[in-house]
CSV table of C-alpha atoms and ligand atoms in Angstrom, one decimal:
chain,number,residue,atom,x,y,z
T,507,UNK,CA,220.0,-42.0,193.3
T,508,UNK,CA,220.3,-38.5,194.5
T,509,UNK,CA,223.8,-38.5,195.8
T,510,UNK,CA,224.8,-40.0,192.0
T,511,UNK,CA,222.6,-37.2,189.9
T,512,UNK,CA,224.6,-34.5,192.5
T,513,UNK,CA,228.0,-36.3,191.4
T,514,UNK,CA,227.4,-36.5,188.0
T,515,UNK,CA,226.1,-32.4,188.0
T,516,UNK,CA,229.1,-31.3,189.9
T,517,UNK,CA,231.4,-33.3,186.7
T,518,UNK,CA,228.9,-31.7,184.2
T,519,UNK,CA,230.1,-28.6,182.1
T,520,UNK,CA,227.1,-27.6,181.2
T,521,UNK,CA,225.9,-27.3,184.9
T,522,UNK,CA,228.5,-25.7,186.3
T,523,UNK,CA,228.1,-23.1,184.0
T,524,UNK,CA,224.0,-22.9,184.5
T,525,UNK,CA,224.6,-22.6,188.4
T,526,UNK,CA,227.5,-20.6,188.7
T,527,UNK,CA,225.9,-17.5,186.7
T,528,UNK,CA,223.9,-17.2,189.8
T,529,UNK,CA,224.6,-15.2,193.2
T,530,UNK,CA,222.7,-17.0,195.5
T,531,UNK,CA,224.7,-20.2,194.7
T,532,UNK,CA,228.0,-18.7,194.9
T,533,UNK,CA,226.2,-17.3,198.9
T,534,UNK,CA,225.1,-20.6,199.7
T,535,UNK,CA,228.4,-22.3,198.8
T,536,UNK,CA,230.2,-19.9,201.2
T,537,UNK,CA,228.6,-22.6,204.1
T,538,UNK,CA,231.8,-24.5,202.9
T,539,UNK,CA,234.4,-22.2,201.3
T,540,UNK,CA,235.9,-19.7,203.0
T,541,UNK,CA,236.0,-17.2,200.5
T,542,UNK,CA,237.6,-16.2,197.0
T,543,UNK,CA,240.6,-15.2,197.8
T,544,UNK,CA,244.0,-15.8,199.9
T,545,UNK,CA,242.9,-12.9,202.5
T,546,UNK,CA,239.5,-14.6,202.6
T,547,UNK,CA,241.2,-18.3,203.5
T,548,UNK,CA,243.6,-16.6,206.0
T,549,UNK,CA,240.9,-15.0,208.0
T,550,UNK,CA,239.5,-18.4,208.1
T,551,UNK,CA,242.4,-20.1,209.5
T,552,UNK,CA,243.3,-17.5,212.0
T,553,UNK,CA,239.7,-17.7,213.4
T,554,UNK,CA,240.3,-21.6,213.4
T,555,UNK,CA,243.7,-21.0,215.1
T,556,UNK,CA,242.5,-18.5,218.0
T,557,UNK,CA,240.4,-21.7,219.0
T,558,UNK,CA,242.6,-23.9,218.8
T,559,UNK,CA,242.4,-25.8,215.2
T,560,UNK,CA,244.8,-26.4,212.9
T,561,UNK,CA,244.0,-26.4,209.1
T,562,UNK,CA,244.7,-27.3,205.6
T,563,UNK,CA,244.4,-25.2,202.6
T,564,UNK,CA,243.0,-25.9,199.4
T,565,UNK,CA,243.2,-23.4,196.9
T,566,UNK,CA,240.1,-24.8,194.6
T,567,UNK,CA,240.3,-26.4,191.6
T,568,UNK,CA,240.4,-29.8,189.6
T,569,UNK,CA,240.6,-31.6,186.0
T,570,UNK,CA,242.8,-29.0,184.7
T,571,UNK,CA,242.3,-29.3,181.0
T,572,UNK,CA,245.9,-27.8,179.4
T,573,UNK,CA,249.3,-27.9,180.4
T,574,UNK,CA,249.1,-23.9,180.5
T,575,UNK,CA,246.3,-23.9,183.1
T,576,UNK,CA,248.3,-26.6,185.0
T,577,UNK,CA,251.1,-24.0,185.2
T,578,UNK,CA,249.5,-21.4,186.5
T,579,UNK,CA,247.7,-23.4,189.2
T,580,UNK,CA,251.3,-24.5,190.2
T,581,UNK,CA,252.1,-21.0,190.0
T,582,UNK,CA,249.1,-20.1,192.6
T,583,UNK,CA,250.0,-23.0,194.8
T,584,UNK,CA,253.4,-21.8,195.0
T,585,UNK,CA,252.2,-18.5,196.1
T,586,UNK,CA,249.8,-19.7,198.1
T,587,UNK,CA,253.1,-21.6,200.2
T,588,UNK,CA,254.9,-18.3,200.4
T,589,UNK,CA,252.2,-16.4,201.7
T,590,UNK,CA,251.6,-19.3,204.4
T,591,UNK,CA,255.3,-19.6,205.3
T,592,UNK,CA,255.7,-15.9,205.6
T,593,UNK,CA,252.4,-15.8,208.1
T,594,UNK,CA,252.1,-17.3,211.8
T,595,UNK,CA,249.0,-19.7,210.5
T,596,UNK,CA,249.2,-23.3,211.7
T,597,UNK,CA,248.6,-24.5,208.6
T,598,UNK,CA,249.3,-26.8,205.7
T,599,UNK,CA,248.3,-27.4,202.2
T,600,UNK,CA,246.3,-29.8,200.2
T,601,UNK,CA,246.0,-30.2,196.5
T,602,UNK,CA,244.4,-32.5,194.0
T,603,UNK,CA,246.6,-33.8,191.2
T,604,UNK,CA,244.7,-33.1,188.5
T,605,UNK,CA,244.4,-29.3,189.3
T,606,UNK,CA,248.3,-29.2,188.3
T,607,UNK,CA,248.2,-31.7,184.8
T,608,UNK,CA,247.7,-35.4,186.4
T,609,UNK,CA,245.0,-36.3,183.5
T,610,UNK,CA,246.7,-34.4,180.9
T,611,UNK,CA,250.5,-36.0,181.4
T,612,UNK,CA,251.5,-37.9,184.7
T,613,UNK,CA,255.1,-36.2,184.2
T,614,UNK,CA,254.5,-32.9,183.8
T,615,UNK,CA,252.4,-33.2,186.9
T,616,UNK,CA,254.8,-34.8,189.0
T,617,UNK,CA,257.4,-32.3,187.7
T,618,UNK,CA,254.7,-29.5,188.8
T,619,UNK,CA,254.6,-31.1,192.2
T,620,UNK,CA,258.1,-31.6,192.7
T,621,UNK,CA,258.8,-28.0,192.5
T,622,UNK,CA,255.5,-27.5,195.0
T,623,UNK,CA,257.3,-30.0,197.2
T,624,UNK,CA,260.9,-28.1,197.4
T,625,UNK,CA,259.4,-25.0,197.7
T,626,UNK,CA,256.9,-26.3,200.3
T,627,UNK,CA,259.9,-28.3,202.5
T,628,UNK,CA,261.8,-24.9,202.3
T,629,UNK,CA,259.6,-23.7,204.5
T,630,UNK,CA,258.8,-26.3,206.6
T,631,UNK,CA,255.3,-26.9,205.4
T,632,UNK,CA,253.7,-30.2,204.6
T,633,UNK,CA,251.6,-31.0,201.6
T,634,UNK,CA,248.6,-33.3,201.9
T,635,UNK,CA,247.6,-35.1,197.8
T,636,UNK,CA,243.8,-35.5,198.0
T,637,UNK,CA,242.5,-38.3,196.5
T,638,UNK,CA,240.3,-38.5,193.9
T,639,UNK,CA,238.2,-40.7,191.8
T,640,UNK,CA,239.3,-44.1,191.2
T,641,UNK,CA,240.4,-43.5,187.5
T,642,UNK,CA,243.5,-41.4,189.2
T,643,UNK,CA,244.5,-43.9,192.0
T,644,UNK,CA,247.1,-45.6,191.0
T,645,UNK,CA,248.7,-42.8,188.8
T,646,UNK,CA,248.5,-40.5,192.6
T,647,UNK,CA,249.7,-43.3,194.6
T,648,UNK,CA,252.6,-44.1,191.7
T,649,UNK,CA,253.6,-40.2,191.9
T,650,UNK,CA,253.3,-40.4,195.6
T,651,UNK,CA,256.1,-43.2,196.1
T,652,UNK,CA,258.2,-41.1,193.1
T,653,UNK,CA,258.2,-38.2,195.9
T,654,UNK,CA,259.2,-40.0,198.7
T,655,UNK,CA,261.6,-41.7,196.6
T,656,UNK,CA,263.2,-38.6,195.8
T,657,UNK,CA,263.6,-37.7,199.5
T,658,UNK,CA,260.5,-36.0,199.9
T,659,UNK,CA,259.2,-36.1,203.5
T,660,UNK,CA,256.9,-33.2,204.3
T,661,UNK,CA,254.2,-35.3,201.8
T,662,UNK,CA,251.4,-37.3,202.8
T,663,UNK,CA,248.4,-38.9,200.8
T,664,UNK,CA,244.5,-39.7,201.4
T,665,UNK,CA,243.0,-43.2,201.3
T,666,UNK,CA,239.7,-43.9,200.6
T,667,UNK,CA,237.3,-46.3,202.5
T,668,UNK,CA,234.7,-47.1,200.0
T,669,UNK,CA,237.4,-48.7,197.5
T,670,UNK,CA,238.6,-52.9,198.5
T,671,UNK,CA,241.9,-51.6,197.5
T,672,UNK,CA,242.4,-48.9,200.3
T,673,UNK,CA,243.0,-52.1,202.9
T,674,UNK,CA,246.1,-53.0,201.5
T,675,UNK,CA,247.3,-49.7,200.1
T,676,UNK,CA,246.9,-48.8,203.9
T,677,UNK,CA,249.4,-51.7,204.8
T,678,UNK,CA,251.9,-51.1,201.9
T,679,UNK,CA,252.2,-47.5,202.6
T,680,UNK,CA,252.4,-47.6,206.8
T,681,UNK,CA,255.2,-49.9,206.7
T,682,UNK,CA,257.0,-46.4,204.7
T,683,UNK,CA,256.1,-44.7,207.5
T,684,UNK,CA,253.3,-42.6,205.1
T,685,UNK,CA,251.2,-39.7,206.7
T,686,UNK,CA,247.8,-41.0,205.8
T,687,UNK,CA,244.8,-39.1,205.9
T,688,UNK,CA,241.7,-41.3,205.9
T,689,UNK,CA,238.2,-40.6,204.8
T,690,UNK,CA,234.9,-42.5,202.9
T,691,UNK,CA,235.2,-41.3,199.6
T,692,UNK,CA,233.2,-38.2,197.8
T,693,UNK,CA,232.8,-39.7,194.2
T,694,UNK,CA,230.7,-42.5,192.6
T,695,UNK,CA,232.3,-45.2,192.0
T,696,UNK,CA,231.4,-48.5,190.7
T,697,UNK,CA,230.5,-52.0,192.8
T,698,UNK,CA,233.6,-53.4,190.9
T,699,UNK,CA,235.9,-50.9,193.1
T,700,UNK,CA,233.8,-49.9,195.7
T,701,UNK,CA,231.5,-51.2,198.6
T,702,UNK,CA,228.0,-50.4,197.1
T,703,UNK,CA,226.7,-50.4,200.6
T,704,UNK,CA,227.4,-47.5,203.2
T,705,UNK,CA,227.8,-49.9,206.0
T,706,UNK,CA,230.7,-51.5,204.3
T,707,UNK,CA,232.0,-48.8,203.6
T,708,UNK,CA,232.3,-47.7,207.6
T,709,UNK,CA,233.3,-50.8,208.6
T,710,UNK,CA,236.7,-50.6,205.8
T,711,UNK,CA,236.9,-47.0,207.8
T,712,UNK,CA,237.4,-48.3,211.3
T,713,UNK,CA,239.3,-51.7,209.7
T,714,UNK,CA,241.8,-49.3,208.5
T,715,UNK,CA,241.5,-46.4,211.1
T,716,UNK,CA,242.8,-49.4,213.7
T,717,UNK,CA,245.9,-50.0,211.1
T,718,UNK,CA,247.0,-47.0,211.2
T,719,UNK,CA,246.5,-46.1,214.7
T,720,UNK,CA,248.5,-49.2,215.3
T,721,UNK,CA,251.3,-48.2,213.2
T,722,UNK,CA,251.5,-44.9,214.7
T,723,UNK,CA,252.5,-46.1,218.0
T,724,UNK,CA,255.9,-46.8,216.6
T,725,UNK,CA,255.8,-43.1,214.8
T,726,UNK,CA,257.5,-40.1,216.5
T,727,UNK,CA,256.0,-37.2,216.6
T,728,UNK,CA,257.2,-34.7,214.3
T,729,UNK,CA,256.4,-31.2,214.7
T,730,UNK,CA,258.0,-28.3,212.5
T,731,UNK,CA,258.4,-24.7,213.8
T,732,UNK,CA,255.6,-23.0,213.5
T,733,UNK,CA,253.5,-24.9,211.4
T,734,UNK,CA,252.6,-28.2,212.4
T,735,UNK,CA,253.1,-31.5,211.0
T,736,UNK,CA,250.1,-34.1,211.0
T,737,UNK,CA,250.8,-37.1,212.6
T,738,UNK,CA,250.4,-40.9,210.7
T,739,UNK,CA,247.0,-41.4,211.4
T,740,UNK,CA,244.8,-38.6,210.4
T,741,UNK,CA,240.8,-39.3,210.8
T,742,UNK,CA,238.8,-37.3,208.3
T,743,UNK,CA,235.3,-37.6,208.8
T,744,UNK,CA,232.2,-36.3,210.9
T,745,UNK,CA,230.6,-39.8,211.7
T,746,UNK,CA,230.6,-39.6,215.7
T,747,UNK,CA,230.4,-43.5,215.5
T,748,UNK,CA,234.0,-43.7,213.5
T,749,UNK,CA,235.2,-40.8,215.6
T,750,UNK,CA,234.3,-42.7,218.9
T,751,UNK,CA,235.8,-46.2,217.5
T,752,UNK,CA,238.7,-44.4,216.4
T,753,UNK,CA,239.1,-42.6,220.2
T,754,UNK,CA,238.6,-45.6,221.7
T,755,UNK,CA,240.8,-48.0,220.1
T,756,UNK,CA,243.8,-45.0,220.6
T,757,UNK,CA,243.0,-45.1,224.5
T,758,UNK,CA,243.1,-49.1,224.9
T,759,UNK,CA,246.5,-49.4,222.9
T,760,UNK,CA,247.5,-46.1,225.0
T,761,UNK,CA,248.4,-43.9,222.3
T,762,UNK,CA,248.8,-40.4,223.4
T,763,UNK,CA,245.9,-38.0,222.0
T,764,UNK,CA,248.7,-35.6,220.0
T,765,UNK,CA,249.2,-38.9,217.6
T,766,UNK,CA,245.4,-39.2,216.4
T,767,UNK,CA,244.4,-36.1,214.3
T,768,UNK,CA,240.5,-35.6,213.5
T,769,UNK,CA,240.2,-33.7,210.6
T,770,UNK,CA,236.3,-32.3,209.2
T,771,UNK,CA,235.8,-29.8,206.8
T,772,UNK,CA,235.0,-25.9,206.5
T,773,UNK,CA,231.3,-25.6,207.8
T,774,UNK,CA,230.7,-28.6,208.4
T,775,UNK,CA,230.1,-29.9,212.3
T,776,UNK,CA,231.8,-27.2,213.6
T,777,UNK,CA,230.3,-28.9,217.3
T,778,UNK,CA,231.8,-31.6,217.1
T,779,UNK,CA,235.2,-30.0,215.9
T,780,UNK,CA,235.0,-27.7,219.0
T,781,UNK,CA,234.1,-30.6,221.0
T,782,UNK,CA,237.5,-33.1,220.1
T,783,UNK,CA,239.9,-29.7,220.6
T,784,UNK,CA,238.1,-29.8,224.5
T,785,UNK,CA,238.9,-33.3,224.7
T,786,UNK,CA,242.4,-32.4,223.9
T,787,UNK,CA,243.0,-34.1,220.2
T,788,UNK,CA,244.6,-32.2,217.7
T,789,UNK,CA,241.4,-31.1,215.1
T,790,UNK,CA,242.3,-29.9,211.3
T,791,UNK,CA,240.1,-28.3,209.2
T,792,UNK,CA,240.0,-28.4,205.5
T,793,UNK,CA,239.3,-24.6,204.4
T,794,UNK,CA,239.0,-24.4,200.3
T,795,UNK,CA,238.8,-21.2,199.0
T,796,UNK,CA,239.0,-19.8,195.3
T,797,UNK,CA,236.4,-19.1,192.3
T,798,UNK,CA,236.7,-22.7,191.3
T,799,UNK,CA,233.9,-23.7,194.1
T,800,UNK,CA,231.5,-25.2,191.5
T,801,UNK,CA,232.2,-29.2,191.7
T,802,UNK,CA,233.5,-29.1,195.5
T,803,UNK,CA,230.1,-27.4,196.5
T,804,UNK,CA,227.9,-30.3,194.5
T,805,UNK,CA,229.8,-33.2,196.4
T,806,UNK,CA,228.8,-31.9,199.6
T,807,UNK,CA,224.9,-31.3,198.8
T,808,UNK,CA,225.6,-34.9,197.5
T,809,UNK,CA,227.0,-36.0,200.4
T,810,UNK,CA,223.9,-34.9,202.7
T,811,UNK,CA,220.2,-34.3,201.2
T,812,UNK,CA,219.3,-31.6,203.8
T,813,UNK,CA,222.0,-29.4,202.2
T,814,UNK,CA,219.9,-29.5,198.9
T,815,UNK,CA,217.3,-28.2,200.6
T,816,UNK,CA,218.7,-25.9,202.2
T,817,UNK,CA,219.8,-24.7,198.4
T,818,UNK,CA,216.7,-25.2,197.4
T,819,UNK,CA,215.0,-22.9,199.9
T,820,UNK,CA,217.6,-20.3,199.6
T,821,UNK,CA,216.4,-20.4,195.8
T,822,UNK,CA,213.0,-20.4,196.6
T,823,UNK,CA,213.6,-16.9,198.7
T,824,UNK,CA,215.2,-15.0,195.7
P,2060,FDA,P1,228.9,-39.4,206.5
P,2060,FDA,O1,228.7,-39.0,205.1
P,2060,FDA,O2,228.4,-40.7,207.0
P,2060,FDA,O3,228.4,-38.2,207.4
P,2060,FDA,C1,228.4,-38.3,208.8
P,2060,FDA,C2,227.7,-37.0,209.4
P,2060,FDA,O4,228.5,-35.9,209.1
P,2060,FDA,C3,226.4,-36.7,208.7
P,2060,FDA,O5,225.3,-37.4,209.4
P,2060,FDA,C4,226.3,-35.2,208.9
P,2060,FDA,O6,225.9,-34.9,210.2
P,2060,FDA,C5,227.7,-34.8,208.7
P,2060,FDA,N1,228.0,-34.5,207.3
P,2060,FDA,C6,228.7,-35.2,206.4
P,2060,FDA,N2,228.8,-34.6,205.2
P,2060,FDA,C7,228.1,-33.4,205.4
P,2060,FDA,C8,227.9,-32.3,204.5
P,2060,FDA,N3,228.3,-32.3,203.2
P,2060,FDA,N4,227.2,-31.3,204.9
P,2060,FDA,C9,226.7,-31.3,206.2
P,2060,FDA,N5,226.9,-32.3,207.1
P,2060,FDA,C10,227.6,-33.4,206.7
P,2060,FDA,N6,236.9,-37.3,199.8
P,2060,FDA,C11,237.7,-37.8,198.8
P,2060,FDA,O7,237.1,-38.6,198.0
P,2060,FDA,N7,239.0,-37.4,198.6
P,2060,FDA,C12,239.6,-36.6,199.5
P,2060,FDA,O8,240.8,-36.2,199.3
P,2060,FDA,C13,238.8,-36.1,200.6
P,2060,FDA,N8,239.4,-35.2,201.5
P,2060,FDA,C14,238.7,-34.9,202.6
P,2060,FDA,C15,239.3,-34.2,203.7
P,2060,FDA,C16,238.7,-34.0,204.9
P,2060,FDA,C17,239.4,-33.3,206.0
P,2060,FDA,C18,237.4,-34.6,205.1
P,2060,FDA,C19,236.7,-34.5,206.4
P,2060,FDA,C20,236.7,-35.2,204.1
P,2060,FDA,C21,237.4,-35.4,202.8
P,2060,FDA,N9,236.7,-36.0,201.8
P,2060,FDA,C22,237.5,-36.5,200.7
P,2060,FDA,C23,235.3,-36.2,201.8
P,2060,FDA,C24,234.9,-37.6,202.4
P,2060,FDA,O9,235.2,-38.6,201.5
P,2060,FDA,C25,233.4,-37.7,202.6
P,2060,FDA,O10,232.7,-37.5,201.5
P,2060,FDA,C26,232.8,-36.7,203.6
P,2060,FDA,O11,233.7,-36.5,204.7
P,2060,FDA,C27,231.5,-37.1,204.2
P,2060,FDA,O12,231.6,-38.3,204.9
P,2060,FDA,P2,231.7,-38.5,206.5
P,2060,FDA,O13,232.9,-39.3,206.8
P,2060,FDA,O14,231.6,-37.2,207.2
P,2060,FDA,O15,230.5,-39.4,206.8
């Protein structure tokens, strides 16, 4: 019940603008971004680097709602690639579709990405597509395939575990050899396109975490200069019982630990991220940054009650 009133508020216009006119919020959502700015997301990552993570950047935004706003986010991401490639940071980018026009026209956002893609491949540096809500699943994974079919390599998308499809999307896009990333899912969704129950939803996790380990043990490794390339099978989560499924199944089919990449968020089990890099696996961290904070903030106090509280209390103090 929670978790879906959080969801709803961080899609709500008229909440967003309530909660962002206040300064505690914007303090309290610094727990998961790293900041406003570029600067503020490069200090991140180079404090993530000097112990040994790697990272992804996510310049913040979503739902872009004209073809001019689309632009300019382009325009950011762009610059945000030519900063990265001109810097030392291990580091790579994500984006979400709709920040660059997926819900206003699929082609001009494809034609947006495209241009992110050549400029990003320039320099070496791979872009991951988030995934969002199921509305825009298809239309990612059709613009996804459009990419690779136009020679794009340095590209990669996230499945999601909560939704029956993500099974056989897994299969279909392995046997192209795609750089998955693999999480739970951050959105409600309905019981028509997703497991209603949690437990389901972990078991699709592992079901497909064993695919794609599998499928990486035909996968070379592929690391590019200075900034390095994730492998197939990237984990994202912070369940210790998927980690340890996914860690154990590697070692019995004896895939070496530089193929399985755990990947966790800003702020968020920072123990256990410290803890995989001792054990010697490759650990990526997903640093957002920006002024667009408001709806990424909600879905992780919907993701864990004890982070509304912790709002709440912060509120409380004021
Ligand atoms: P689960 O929710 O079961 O949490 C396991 C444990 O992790 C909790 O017990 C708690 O200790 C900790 N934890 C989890 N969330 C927390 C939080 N918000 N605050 C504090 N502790 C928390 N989703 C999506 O739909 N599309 C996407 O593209 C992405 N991208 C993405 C990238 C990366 C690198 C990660 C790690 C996650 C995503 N997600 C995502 C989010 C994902 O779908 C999911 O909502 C969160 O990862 C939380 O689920 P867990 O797998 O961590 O498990």
């Amino acid at each position: 019940m929670m978790r879906a009133f959080l969801v709803y508020l961080s899609q709500a216009a008229w909440a967003r603008k309530l909660v962002t006119r206040f300064r505690f919020a914007r303090q309290t959502a610094r727990r998961f971004v790293a900041g406003e700015t570029i600067e503020d997301a490069f200090r991140a990552v180079t404090d993530l680097n000097a112990i040994g993570m790697l990272a992804t950047l996510d310049l913040l935004g979503e739902h872009t709602n004209d073809a001019n706003a689309a632009a300019e986010a382009t325009r950011r991401i762009a610059d945000l690639i030519d900063k990265l490639a001109a810097s030392e940071l291990k580091s790579n980018v994500s984006i979400k579709l709709t920040q660059i026009g997926l819900k206003l026209d699929e082609a001009l956002c494809e034609k947006n990405l495209k241009g992110l893609l050549q400029h990003a491949a320039q320099h070496g540096i791979f872009v991951r597509i988030d995934m969002e809500e199921s509305a825009c699943v298809e239309a990612t994974l059709r613009i996804y395939h459009r990419m690779r079919e136009a020679g794009f390599e340095n590209v990669g998308v996230v499945l999601q575990s909560y939704l029956y499809r993500s099974q056989s999307d897994a299969m279909d896009l392995l046997q192209q050899g795609t750089h998955i990333r693999l999480v739970k899912g951050a959105y409600m969704e309905p019981p028509d396109r997703a497991f209603p129950k949690k437990t389901d939803a972990d078991d699709s996790f592992d079901h497909i975490s064993d695919l794609m380990l599998h499928e990486s043990t035909n996968s070379q490794s592929s690391h590019n200069g200075h900034v390095a390339w994730p492998p197939i099978a990237a984990i994202g989560t912070h369940d210790s019982a998927r980690i340890e499924f996914a860690k154990k199944h590697a070692s019995e089919i004896e895939l070496p630990k530089e193929k399985v990449e755990f990947q966790m968020l800003y702020g968020i089990r920072r123990d256990l991220q410290a803890q995989l890099v001792s054990e010697g696996y490759p650990v990526r961290v997903y640093v957002p940054f920006g002024t667009e904070w408001y709806p990424y903030f909600m879905r992780r106090l919907a993701e864990r009650p004890a982070n509304l509280w912790f709002f709440i209390s912060n509120l409380v103090r004021k």
